[in-house]
Tab-separated table of C-alpha atoms in Angstrom:
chain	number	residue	atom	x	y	z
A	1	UNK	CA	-229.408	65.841	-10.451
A	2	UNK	CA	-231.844	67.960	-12.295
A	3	UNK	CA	-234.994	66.488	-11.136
A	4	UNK	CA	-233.574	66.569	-7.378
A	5	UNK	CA	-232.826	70.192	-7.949
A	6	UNK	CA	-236.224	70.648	-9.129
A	7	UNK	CA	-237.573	68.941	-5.978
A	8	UNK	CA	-235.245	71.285	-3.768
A	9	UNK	CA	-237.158	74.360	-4.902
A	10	UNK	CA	-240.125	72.972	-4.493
A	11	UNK	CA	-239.977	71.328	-1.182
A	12	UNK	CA	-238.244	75.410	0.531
A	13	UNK	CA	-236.496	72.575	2.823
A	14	UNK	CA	-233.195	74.047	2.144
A	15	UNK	CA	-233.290	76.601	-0.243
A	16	UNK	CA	-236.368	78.713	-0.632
A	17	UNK	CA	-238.830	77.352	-2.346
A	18	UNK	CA	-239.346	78.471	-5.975
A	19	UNK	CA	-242.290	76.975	-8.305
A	20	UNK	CA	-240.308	78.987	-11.163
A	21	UNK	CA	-237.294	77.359	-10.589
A	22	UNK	CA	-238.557	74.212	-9.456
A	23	UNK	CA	-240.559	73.984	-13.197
A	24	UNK	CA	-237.202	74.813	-14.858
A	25	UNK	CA	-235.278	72.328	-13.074
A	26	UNK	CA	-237.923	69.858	-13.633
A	27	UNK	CA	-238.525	70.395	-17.511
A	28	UNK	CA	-234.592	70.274	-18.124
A	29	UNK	CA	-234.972	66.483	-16.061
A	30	UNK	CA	-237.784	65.367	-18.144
A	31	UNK	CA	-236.481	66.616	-21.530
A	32	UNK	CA	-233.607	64.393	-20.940
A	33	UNK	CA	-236.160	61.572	-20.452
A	34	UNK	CA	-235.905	61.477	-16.712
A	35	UNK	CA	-239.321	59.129	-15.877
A	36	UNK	CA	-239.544	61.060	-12.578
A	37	UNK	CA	-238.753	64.495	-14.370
A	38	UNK	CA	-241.469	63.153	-16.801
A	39	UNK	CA	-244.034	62.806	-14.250
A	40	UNK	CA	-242.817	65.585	-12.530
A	41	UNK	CA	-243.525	68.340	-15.573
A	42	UNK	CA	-247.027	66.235	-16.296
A	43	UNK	CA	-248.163	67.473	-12.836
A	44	UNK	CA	-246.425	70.917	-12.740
A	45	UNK	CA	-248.727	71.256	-15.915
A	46	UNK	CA	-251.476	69.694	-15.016
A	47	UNK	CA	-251.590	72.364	-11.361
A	48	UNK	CA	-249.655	75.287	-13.273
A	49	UNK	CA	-247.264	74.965	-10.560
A	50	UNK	CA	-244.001	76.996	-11.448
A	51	UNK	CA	-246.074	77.649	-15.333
A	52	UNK	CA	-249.340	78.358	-16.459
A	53	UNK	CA	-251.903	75.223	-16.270
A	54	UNK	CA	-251.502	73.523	-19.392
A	55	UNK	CA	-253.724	69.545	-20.052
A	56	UNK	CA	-251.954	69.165	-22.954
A	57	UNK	CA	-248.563	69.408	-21.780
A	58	UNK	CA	-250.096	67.336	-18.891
A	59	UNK	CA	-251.433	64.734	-20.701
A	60	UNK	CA	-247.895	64.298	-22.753
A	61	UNK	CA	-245.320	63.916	-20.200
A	62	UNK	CA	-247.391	61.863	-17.900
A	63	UNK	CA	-248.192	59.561	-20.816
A	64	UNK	CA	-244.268	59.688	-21.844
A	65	UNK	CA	-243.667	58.543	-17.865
A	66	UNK	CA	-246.355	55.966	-18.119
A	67	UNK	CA	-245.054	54.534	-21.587
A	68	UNK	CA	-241.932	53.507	-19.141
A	69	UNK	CA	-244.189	51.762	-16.836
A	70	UNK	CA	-244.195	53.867	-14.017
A	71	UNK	CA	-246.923	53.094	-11.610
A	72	UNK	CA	-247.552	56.887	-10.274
A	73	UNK	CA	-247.897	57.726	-13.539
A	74	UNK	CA	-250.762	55.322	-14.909
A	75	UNK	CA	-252.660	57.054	-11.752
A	76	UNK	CA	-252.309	60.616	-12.910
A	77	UNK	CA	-253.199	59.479	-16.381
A	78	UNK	CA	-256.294	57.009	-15.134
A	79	UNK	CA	-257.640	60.714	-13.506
A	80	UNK	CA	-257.508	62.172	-17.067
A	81	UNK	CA	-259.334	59.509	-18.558
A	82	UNK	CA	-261.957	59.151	-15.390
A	83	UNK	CA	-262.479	63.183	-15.268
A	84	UNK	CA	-262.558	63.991	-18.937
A	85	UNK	CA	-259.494	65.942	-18.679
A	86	UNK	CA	-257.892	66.658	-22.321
A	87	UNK	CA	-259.330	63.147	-23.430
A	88	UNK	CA	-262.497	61.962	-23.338
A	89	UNK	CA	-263.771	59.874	-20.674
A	90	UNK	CA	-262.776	56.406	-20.948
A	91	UNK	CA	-263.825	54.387	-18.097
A	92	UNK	CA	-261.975	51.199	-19.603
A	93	UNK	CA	-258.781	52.864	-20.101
A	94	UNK	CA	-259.101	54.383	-16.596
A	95	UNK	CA	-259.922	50.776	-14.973
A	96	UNK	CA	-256.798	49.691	-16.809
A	97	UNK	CA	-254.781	52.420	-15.904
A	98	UNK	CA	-255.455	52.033	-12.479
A	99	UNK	CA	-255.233	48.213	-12.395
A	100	UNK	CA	-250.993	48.421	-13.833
A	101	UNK	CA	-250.707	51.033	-11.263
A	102	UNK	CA	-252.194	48.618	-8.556
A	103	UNK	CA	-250.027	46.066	-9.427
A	104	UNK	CA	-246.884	48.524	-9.956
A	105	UNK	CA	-247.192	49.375	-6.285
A	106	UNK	CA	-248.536	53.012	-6.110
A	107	UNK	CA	-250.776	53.389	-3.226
A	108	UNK	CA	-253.605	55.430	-4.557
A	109	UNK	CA	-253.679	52.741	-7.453
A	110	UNK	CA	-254.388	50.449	-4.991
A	111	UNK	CA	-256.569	51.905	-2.850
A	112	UNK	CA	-258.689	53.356	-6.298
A	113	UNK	CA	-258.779	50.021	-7.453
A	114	UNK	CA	-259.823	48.311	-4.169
A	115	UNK	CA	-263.079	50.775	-4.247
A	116	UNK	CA	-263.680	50.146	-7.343
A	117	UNK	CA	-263.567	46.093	-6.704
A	118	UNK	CA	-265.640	47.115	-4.070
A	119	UNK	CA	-268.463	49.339	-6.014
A	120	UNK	CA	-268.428	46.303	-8.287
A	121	UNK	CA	-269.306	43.968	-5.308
A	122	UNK	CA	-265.541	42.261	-5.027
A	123	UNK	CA	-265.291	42.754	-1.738
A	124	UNK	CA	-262.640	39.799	-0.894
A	125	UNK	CA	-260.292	40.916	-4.042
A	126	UNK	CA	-261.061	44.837	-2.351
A	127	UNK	CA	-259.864	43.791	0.810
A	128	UNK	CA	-256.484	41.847	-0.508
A	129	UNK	CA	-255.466	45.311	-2.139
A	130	UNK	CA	-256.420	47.419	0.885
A	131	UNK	CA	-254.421	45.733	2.855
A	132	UNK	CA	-251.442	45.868	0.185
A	133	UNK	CA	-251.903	49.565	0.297
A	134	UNK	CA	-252.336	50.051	4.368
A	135	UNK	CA	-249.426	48.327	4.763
A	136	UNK	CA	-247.522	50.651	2.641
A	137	UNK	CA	-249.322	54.519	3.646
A	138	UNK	CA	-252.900	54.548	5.199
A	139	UNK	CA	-254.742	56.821	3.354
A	140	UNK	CA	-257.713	57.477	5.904
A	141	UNK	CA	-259.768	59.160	3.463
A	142	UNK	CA	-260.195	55.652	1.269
A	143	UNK	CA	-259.854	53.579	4.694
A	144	UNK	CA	-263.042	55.159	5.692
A	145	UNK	CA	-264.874	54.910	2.554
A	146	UNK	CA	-264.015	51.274	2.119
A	147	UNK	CA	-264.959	50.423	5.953
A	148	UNK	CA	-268.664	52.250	4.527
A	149	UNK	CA	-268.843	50.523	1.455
A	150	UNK	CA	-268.121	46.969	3.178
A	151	UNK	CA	-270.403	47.370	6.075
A	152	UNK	CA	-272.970	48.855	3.434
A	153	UNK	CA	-272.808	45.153	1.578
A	154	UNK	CA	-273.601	43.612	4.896
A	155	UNK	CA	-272.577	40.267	5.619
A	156	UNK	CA	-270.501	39.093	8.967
A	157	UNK	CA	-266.898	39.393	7.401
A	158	UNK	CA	-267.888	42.471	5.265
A	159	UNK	CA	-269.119	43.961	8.351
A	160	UNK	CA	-266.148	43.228	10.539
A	161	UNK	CA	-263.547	44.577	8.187
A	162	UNK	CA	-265.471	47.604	7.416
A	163	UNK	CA	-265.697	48.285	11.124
A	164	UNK	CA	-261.740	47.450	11.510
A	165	UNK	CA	-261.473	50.248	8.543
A	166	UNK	CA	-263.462	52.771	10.384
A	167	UNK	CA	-261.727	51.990	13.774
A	168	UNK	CA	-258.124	52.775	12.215
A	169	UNK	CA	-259.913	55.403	10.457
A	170	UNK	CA	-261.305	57.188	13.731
A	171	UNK	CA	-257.531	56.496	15.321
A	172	UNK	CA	-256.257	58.341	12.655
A	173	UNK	CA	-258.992	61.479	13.137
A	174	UNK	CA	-261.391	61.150	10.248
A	175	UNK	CA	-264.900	62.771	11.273
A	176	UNK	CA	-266.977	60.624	9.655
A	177	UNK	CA	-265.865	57.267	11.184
A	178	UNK	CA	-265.531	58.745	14.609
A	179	UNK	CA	-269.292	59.862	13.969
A	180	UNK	CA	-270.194	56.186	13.199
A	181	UNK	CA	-268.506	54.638	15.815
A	182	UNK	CA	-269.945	57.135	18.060
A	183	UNK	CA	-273.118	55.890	16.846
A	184	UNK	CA	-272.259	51.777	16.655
A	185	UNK	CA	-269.588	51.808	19.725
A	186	UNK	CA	-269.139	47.771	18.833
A	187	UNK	CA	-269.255	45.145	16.221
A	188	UNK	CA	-272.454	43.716	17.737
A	189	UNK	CA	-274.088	47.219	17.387
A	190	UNK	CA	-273.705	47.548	13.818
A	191	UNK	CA	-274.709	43.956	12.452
A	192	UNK	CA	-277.931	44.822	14.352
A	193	UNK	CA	-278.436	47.380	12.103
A	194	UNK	CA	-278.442	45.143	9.341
């Protein structure tokens, strides 16, 4: 009840919105060991939403959400160990952060781990967890840098699902993939380029 109070506030939907409040609610969830009110305080912290911005109190509840498995949670704490942020950078903990959120579920763990597969020239493993994430919540922002990154490793398949990417991409209204399109209007077009 706490942590949906604490939501309440900070959504205004039918109360006004208070960060104060919200932070309150949302530290009395977590302090009962609430994995959501957890997570919740970790990124109140971490934006000084409701409190003054605090990595340290960040860092802790996140980690105490992640300790109970929870797949949002190994993503916020992946971005502390990629950025530097109250740890030092670890790009092995972050890769296996962001792999257990992956396979938790979380979207952005997929979609982070599917560029990474792809930066690391995996482009078939890549695609399998695009496609887990699309189905769930198309980010268009990681749609259109995947379609780039494929179509960048060249290849007939690589090509063709990186052009799919950019097409759902430009549906959706990102700039850059309309620009591309604009300038390869078809498949054909592009694996000329190459």
């Amino acid at each position: 009840a706490q942590y949906y109070a604490s939501l309440r506030y900070l959504s205004g939907n039918d109360i006004p919105a208070d960060t104060i409040k919200a932070f309150e609610w949302m530290q009395k969830s977590a302090l009962q060991g609430c994995v959501e009110g957890e997570l919740g305080l970790g990124v109140m912290y971490s934006y000084g939403l409701g409190t003054t911005e605090d990595l340290e109190q960040a860092y802790k509840f996140i980690k105490l959400a992640s300790d109970k498995n929870n797949a949002e949670a190994h993503w916020y704490l992946a971005m502390f160990y990629y950025n530097g942020l109250y740890v030092e950078k670890n790009f092995d903990k972050y890769r296996e952060l962001i792999e257990f959120s992956a396979r938790g579920g979380f979207v952005d763990g997929q979609t982070e781990l599917a560029l990474n597969l792809l930066e690391e020239g995996n482009p078939d493993l890549a695609i399998e967890w695009l496609d887990k994430a699309f189905e769930q919540a198309p980010n268009t922002e990681h749609i259109s840098a995947a379609g780039f990154m494929l179509i960048n490793m060249g290849g007939d398949v690589n090509i063709e699902q990186g052009y799919r990417y950019l097409q759902y991409a430009a549906e959706q209204g990102d700039e850059e993939a309309i620009d591309a399109l604009k300038r390869y209007p078809t498949i054909d077009s592009l694996k000329k380029r190459h």
